Structures are given as C-alpha cells and as structure tokens.
XYZ file of C-alpha atoms in Angstrom:
68
model
C -48.930 175.266 23.433
C -52.972 175.631 22.552
C -54.495 175.044 19.171
C -56.290 178.345 17.911
C -59.449 178.430 16.091
C -57.538 179.436 12.807
C -55.166 176.508 13.128
C -58.151 174.060 13.143
C -59.055 174.626 10.041
C -55.831 173.556 8.318
C -55.595 170.639 10.691
C -59.060 169.346 9.587
C -57.777 170.018 6.002
C -54.988 167.548 6.537
C -56.962 165.117 8.430
C -60.433 164.551 6.696
C -60.260 166.673 3.420
C -56.720 165.312 1.764
C -57.442 161.666 2.430
C -60.838 161.625 0.551
C -59.599 163.271 -2.141
C -57.010 160.551 -2.488
C -59.620 158.095 -1.623
C -61.472 159.036 -4.568
C -58.410 158.658 -7.079
C -57.838 155.045 -5.476
C -61.306 154.238 -5.955
C -61.221 155.325 -9.536
C -58.142 153.357 -10.278
C -59.725 150.179 -8.301
C -62.892 150.302 -9.989
C -64.572 150.764 -6.361
C -67.576 153.449 -5.594
C -65.997 156.912 -5.359
C -68.549 158.431 -3.525
C -68.731 155.761 -0.768
C -64.873 155.498 -0.314
C -64.622 159.519 -0.393
C -67.470 159.581 2.455
C -65.788 156.951 4.418
C -62.679 158.698 4.617
C -63.827 161.855 5.049
C -65.838 160.624 8.169
C -62.976 158.862 9.460
C -60.622 161.787 8.959
C -62.075 163.380 11.844
C -60.704 160.695 13.945
C -57.228 162.671 13.120
C -55.733 159.238 11.492
C -58.911 157.133 10.975
C -58.968 158.484 7.314
C -55.141 157.892 6.560
C -55.742 154.367 7.966
C -58.642 153.528 5.696
C -56.735 154.816 2.933
C -53.729 152.710 3.692
C -55.941 149.474 3.922
C -58.110 150.365 0.611
C -54.778 150.564 -0.755
C -53.685 147.277 0.163
C -56.639 145.660 -1.185
C -57.168 144.076 -4.740
C -58.960 145.971 -7.233
C -62.293 144.736 -7.908
C -62.925 143.141 -11.101
C -65.426 144.563 -13.690
C -68.748 143.079 -13.842
C -70.172 142.430 -17.314
C-alpha cells in the first residue's frame, strides 16, 4: 500500500499540527511559554510520534510557579 501525496497532508496534520495546538493549550494552563511549546512540538511532530511524546512528557511535568 502506498501513501499518495493527498494523504500526506492529513498525516502531517495529525502528527505535527494537532499536538502543537494541544501544546499551546497545555502551556497556557501550566504558565509556560506557549510559543516555545508549540514550536518544539511542531518540529518534533515531523518525526511522526515525537510531538505526541513531548506533549505527554509536558503533561506529566509540574506547572511553573508564577514569578512575582
């Protein structure tokens, strides 16, 4: 079974964009940088599962304390 070019767009959305959007929401809840979290997750998303793994690790980390 071969993957055509039209299917590759949907695979890219599933592996790179979806985890990046979820990372933005999680970073906002944890008082972390939304931009950095989204970029790292998006770049790792091109490895097919790296974005999801980073998102899982970020979910297990403690939230940052707000600085005063």
